[in-house]
mmCIF file of C-alpha atoms and ligand atoms in Angstrom:
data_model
loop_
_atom_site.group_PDB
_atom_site.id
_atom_site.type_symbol
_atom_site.label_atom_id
_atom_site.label_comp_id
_atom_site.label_asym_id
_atom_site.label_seq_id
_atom_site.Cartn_x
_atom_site.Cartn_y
_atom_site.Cartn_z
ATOM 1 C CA UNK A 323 2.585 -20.138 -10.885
ATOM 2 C CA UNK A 324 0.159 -18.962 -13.510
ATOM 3 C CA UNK A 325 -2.734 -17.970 -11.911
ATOM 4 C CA UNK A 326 -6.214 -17.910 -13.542
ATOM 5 C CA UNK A 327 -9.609 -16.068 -12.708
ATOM 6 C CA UNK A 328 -11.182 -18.494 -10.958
ATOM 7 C CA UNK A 329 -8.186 -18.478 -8.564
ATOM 8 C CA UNK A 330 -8.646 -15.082 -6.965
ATOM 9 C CA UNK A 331 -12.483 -16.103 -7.246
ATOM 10 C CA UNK A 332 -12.430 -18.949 -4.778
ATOM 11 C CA UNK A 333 -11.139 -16.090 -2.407
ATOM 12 C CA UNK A 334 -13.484 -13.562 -2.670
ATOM 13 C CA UNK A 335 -16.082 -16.151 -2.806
ATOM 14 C CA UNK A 336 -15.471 -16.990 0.432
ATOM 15 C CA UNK A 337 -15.074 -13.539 1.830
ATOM 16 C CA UNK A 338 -18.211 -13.102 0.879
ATOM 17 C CA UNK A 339 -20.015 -15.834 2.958
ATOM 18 C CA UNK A 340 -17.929 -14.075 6.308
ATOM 19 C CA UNK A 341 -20.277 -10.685 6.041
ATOM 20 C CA UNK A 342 -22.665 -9.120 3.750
ATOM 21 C CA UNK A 343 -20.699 -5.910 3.772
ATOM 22 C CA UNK A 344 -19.775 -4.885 -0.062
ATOM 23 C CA UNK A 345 -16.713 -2.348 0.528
ATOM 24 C CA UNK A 346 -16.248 0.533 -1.489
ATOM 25 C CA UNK A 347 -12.924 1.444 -0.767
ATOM 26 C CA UNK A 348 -10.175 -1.231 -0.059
ATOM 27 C CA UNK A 349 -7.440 0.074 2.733
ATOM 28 C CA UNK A 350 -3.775 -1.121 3.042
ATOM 29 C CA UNK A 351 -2.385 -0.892 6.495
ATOM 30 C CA UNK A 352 1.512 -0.637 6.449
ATOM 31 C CA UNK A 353 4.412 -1.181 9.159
ATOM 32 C CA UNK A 354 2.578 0.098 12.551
ATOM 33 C CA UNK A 355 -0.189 1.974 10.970
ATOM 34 C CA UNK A 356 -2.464 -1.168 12.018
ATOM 35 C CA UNK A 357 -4.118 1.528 15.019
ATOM 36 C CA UNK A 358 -6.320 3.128 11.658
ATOM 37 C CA UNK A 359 -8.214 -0.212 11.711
ATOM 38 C CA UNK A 360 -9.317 0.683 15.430
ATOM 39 C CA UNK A 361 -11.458 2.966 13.710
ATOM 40 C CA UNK A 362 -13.627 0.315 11.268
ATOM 41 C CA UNK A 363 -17.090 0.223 12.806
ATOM 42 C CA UNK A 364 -19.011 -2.242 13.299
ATOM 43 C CA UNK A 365 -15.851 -4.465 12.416
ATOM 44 C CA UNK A 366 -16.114 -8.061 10.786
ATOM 45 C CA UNK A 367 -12.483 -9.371 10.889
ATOM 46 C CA UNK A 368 -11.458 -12.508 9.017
ATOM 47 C CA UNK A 369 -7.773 -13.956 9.481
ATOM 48 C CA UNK A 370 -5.909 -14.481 6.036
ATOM 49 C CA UNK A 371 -5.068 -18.019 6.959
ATOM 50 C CA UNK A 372 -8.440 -18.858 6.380
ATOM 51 C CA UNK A 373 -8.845 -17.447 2.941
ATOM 52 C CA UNK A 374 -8.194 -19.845 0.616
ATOM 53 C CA UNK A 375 -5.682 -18.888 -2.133
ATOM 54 C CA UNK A 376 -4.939 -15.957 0.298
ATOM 55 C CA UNK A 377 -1.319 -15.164 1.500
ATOM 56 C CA UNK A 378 0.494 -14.918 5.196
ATOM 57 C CA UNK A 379 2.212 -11.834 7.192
ATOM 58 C CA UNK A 380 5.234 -12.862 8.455
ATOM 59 C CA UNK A 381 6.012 -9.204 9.185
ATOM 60 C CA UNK A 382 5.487 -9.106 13.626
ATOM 61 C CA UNK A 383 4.329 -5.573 12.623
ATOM 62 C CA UNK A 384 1.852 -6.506 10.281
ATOM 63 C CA UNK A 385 -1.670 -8.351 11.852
ATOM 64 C CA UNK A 386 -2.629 -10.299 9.030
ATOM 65 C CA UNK A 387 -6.559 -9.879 9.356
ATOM 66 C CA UNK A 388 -9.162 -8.681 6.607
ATOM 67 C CA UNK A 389 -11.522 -6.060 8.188
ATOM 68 C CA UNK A 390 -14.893 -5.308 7.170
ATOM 69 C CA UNK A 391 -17.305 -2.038 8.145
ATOM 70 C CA UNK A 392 -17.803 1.557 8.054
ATOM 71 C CA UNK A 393 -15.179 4.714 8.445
ATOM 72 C CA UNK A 394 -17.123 7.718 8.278
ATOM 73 C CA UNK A 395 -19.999 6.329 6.641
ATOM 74 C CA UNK A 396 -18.400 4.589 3.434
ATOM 75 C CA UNK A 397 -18.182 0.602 3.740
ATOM 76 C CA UNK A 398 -14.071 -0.552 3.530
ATOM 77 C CA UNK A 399 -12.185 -3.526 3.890
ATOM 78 C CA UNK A 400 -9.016 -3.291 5.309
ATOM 79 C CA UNK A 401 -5.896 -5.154 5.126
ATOM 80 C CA UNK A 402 -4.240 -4.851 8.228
ATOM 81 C CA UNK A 403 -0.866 -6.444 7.415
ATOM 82 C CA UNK A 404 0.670 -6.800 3.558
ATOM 83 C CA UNK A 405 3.015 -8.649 1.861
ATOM 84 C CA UNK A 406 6.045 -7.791 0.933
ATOM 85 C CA UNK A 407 9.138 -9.855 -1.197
ATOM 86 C CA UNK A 408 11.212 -9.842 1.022
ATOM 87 C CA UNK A 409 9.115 -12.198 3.066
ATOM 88 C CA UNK A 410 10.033 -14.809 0.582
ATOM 89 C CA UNK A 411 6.905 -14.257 -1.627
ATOM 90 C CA UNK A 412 7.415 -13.583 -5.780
ATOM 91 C CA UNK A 413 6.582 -10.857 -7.636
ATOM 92 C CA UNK A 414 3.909 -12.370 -9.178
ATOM 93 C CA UNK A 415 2.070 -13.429 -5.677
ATOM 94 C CA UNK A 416 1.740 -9.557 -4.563
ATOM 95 C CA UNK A 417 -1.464 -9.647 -7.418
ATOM 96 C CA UNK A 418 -3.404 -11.608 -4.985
ATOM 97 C CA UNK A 419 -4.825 -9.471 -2.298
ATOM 98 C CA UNK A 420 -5.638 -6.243 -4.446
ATOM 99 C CA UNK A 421 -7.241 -8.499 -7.142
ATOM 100 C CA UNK A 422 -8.975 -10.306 -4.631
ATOM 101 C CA UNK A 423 -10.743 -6.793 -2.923
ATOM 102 C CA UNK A 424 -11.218 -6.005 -6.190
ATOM 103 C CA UNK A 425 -14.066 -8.822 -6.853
ATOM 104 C CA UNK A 426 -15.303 -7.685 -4.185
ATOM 105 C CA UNK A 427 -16.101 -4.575 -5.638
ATOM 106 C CA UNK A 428 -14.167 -2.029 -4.149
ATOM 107 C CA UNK A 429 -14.084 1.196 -6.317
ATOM 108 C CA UNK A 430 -10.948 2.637 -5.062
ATOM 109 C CA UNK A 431 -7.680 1.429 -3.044
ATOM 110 C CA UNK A 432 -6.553 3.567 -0.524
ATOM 111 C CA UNK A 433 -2.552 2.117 0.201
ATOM 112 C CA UNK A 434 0.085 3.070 3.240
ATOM 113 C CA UNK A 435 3.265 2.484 4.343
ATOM 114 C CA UNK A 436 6.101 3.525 6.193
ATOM 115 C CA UNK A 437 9.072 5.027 4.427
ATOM 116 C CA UNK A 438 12.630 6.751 4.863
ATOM 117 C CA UNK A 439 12.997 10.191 3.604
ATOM 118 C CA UNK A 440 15.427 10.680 0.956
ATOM 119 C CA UNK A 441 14.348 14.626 0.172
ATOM 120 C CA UNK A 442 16.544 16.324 2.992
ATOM 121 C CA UNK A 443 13.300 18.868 3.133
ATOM 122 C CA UNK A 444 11.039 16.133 4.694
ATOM 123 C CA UNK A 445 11.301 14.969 8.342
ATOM 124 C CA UNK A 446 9.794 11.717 10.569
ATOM 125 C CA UNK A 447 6.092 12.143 11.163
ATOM 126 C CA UNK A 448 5.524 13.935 7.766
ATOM 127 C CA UNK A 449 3.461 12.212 5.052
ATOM 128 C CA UNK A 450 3.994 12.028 1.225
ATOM 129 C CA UNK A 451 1.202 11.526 -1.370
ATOM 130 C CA UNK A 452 2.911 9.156 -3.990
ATOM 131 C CA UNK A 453 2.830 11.086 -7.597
ATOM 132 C CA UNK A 454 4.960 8.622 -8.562
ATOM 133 C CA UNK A 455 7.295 5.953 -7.921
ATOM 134 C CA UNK A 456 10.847 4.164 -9.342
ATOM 135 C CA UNK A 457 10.664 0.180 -9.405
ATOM 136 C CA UNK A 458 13.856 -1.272 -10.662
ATOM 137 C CA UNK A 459 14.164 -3.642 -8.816
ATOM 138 C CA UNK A 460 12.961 -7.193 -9.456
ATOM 139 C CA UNK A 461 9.916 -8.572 -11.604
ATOM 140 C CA UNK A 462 6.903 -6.546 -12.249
ATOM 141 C CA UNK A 463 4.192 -8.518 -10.620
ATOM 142 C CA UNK A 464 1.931 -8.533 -13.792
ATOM 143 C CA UNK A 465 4.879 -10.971 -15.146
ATOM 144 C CA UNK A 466 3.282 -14.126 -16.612
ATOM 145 C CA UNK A 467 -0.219 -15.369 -18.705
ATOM 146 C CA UNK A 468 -1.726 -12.305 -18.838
ATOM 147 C CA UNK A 469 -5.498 -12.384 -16.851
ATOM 148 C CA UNK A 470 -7.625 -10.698 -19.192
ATOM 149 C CA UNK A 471 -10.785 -10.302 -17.216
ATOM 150 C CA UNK A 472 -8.273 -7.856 -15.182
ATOM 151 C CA UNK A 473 -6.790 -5.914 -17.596
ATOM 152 C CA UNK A 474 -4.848 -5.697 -20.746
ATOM 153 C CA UNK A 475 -1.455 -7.634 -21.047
ATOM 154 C CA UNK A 476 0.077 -3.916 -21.855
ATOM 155 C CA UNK A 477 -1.287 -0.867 -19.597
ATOM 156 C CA UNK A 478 -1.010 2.601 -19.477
ATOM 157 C CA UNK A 479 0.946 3.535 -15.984
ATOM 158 C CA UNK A 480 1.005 7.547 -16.195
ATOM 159 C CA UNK A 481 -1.515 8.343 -14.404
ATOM 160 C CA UNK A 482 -1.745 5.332 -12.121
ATOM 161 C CA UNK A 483 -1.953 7.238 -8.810
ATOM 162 C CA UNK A 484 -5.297 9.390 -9.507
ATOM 163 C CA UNK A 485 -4.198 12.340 -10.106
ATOM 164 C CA UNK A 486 -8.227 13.503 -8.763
ATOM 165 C CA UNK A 487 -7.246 11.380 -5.493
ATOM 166 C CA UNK A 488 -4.193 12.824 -4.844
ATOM 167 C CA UNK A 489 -5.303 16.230 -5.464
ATOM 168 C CA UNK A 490 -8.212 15.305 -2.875
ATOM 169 C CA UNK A 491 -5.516 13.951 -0.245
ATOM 170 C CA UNK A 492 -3.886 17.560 -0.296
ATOM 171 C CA UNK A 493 -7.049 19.575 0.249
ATOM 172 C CA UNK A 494 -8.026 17.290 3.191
ATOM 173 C CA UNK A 495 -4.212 18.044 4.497
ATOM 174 C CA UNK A 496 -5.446 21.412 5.289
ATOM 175 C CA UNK A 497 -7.259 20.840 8.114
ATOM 176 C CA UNK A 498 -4.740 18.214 9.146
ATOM 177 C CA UNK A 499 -1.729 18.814 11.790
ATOM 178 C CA UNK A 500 0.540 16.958 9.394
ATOM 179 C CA UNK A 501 3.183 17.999 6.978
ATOM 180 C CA UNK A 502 1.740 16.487 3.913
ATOM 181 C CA UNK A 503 3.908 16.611 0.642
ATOM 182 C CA UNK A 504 3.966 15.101 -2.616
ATOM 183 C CA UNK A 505 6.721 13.163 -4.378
ATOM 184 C CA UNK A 506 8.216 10.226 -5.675
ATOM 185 C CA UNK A 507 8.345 6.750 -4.170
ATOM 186 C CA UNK A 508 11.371 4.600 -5.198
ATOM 187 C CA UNK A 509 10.855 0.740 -4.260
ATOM 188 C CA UNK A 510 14.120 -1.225 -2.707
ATOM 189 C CA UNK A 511 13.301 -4.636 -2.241
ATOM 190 C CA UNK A 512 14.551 -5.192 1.433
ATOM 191 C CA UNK A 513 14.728 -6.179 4.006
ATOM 192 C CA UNK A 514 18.192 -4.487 4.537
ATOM 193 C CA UNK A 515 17.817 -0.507 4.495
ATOM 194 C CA UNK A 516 19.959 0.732 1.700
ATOM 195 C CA UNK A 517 23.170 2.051 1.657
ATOM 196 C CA UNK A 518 23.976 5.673 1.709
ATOM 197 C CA UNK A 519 25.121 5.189 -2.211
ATOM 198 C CA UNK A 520 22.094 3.367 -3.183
ATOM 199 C CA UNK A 521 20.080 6.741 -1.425
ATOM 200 C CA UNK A 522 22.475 9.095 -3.140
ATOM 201 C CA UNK A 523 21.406 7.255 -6.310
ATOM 202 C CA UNK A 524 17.710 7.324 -5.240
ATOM 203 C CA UNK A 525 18.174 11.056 -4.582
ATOM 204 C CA UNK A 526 19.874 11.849 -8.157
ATOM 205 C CA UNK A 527 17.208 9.620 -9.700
ATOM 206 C CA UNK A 528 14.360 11.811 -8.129
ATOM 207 C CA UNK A 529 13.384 9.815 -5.125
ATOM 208 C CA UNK A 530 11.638 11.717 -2.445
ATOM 209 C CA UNK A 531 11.263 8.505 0.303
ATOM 210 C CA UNK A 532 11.724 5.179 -0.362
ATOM 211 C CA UNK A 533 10.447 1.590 0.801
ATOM 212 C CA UNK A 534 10.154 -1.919 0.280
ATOM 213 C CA UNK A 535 6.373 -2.402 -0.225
ATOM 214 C CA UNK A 536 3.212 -0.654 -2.169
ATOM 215 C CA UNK A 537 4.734 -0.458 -5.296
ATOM 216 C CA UNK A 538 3.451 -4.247 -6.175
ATOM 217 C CA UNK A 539 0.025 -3.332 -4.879
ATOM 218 C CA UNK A 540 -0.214 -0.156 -7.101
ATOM 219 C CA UNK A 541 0.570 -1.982 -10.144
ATOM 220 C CA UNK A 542 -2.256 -4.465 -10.000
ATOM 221 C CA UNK A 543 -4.283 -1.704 -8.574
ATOM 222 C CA UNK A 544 -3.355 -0.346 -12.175
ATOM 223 C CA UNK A 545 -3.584 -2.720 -14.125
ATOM 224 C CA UNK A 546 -7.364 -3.586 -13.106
ATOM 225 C CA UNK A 547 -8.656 -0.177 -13.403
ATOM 226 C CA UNK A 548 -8.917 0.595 -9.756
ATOM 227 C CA UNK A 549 -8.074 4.055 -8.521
ATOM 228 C CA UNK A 550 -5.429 4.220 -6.573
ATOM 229 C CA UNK A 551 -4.598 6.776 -3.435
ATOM 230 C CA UNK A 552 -1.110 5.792 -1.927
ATOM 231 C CA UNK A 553 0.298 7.678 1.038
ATOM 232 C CA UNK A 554 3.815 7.092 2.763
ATOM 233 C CA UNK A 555 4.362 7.790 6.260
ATOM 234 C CA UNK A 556 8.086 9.077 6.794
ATOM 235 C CA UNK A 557 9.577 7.360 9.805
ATOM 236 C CA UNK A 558 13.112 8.405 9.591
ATOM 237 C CA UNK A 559 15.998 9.759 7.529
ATOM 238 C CA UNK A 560 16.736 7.404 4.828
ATOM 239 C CA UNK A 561 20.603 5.602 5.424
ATOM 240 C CA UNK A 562 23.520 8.145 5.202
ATOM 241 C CA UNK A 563 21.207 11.416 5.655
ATOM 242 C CA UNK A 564 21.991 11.509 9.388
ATOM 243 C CA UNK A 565 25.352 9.931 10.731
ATOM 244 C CA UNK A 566 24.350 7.362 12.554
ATOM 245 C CA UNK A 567 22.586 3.636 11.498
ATOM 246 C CA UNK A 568 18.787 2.760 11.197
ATOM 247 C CA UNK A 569 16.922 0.234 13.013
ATOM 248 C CA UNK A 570 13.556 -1.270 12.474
ATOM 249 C CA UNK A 571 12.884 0.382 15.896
ATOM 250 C CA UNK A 572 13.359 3.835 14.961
ATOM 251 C CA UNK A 573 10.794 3.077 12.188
ATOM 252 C CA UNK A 574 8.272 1.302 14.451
ATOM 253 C CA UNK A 575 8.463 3.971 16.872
ATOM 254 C CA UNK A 576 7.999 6.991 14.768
ATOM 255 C CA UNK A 577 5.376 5.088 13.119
ATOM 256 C CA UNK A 578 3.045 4.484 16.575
ATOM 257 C CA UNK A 579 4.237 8.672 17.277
ATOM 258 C CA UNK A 580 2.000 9.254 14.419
ATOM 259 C CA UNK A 581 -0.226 6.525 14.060
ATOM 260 C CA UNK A 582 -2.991 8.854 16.130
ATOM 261 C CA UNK A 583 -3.117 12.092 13.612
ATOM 262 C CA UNK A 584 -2.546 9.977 10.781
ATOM 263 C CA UNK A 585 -5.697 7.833 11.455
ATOM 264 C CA UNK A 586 -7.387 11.268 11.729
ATOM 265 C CA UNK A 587 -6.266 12.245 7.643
ATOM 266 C CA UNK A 588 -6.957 8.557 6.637
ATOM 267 C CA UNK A 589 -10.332 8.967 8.390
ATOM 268 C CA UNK A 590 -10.718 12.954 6.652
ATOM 269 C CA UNK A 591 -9.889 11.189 3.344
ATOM 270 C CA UNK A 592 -12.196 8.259 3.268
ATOM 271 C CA UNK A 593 -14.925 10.353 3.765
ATOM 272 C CA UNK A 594 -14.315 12.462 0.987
ATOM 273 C CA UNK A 595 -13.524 9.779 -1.700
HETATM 274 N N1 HPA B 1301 14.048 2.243 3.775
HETATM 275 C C1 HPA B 1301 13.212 1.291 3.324
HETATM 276 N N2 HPA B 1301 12.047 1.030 3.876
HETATM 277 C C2 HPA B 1301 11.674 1.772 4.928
HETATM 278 C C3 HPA B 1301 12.499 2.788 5.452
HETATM 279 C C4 HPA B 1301 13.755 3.030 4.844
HETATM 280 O O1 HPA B 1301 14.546 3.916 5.241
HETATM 281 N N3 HPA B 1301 11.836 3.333 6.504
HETATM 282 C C5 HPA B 1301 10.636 2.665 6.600
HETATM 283 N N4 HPA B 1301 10.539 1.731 5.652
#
């Protein structure tokens, strides 16, 4: 589907009749990381199925609910619940919810998820500030008529995750009971985990975690000028670190272990965007 301007429009033009709130900062809640959004005050929430143009989570770990209010004194939208293509959707689908927070005139996107840990030195319950990340896999989601009133049909992508931002997500680790590092993302597409050889490959290519969202959401991020934050919550031992098999429930659980001190950082960080 070629998508024009007006498209993401209709969207945010509705969004805007739910609240009066203009959000600075637009917030991606990954896998289980939903319990940051308990911390929005003065909440408006607003259901993606009734957003026109919008998309649905299919994902029982993802809410699927846009909400609107304060964290620490700086007005955010939140998406609790993201897409991913695994769910079915195409490449060139993941544009719609960063394009559509971004007409409504957020200045910065803030993006989590949940990820396996392919840097032997990391453990579950550590987070990673994404330098960086490896997408080969599938269609870049900027594939098609370009939409110039975004960006350019070619973009720069070397410094697409701030460098200022992810400088500022470090300093505010200091205070922070976390292990935060910094490294490389590598995108798989899902939904099976990988195989050991694909994470010995990851691993050899310079992967530090890997995962099966963000990556689309950072490139549109990108490509419309927003800056970007993007932080990875390691929930286990990628496939083939540790002898024994992953399951979505390892993930979930590790993920709801932290959920509590990483809503504390997320909080630490909004404030000092
Ligand atoms: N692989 C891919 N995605 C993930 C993982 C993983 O090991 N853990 C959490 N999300």
């Amino acid at each position: 589907m070629a998508y024009t301007y007006e498209y993401f429009q209709a969207a945010a033009d509705f969004l805007r009749t739910k609240t009066d709130i203009t959000p600075e900062i637009g917030i991606v809640l990954g896998s289980c990381l939903g319990p940051f959004a308990q911390a929005v005050e003065n909440p408006v929430t607003v259901d993606y199925a009734e957003i026109p143009h919008f998309l649905l989570s299919t994902v029982a770990s993802h809410a699927g609910k846009l909400i609107f209010g304060t964290v620490a004194g700086r007005r955010v939208v939140c998406m609790s619940g993201r897409f991913h293509s695994y769910e079915g959707y195409s490449f060139e689908e993941l544009v719609i919810p960063i394009r559509v927070l971004k007409l409504l005139g957020i200045r910065a996107a803030v993006l989590t998820n949940a990820a396996g840990a392919v840097n032997r030195d990391y453990r579950p319950g550590d987070v990673m500030v994404i330098r960086d990340h490896i997408k080969l896999n599938g269609d870049s989601p900027l594939r098609g008529p370009n939409v110039e009133d975004f960006g350019p049909r070619f973009f720069d992508v070397s410094r697409m995750y701030t460098p200022e931002l992810r400088k500022l997500a470090l300093d505010c680790a200091k205070g922070s009971p976390l292990r935060v590092h910094e490294g490389t993302y590598m995108f798989f597409p899902g939904p099976q985990f990988e195989t050991p050889a694909e994470i010995r490959a990851a691993r050899l290519l310079g992967a530090d975690a890997v995962g099966m969202s963000t990556v689309t959401e950072a490139l549109t991020a990108a490509h419309c000028g927003l800056p970007l934050l993007a932080l990875s919550v390691v929930t286990n031992m990628a496939a083939g670190v540790l002898d024994r098999p992953l399951s979505a429930g390892e993930v979930d659980e590790a993920a709801e272990k932290i959920a509590g001190a990483f809503s504390d950082y997320m909080k630490h960080i909004v404030a000092a965007i």
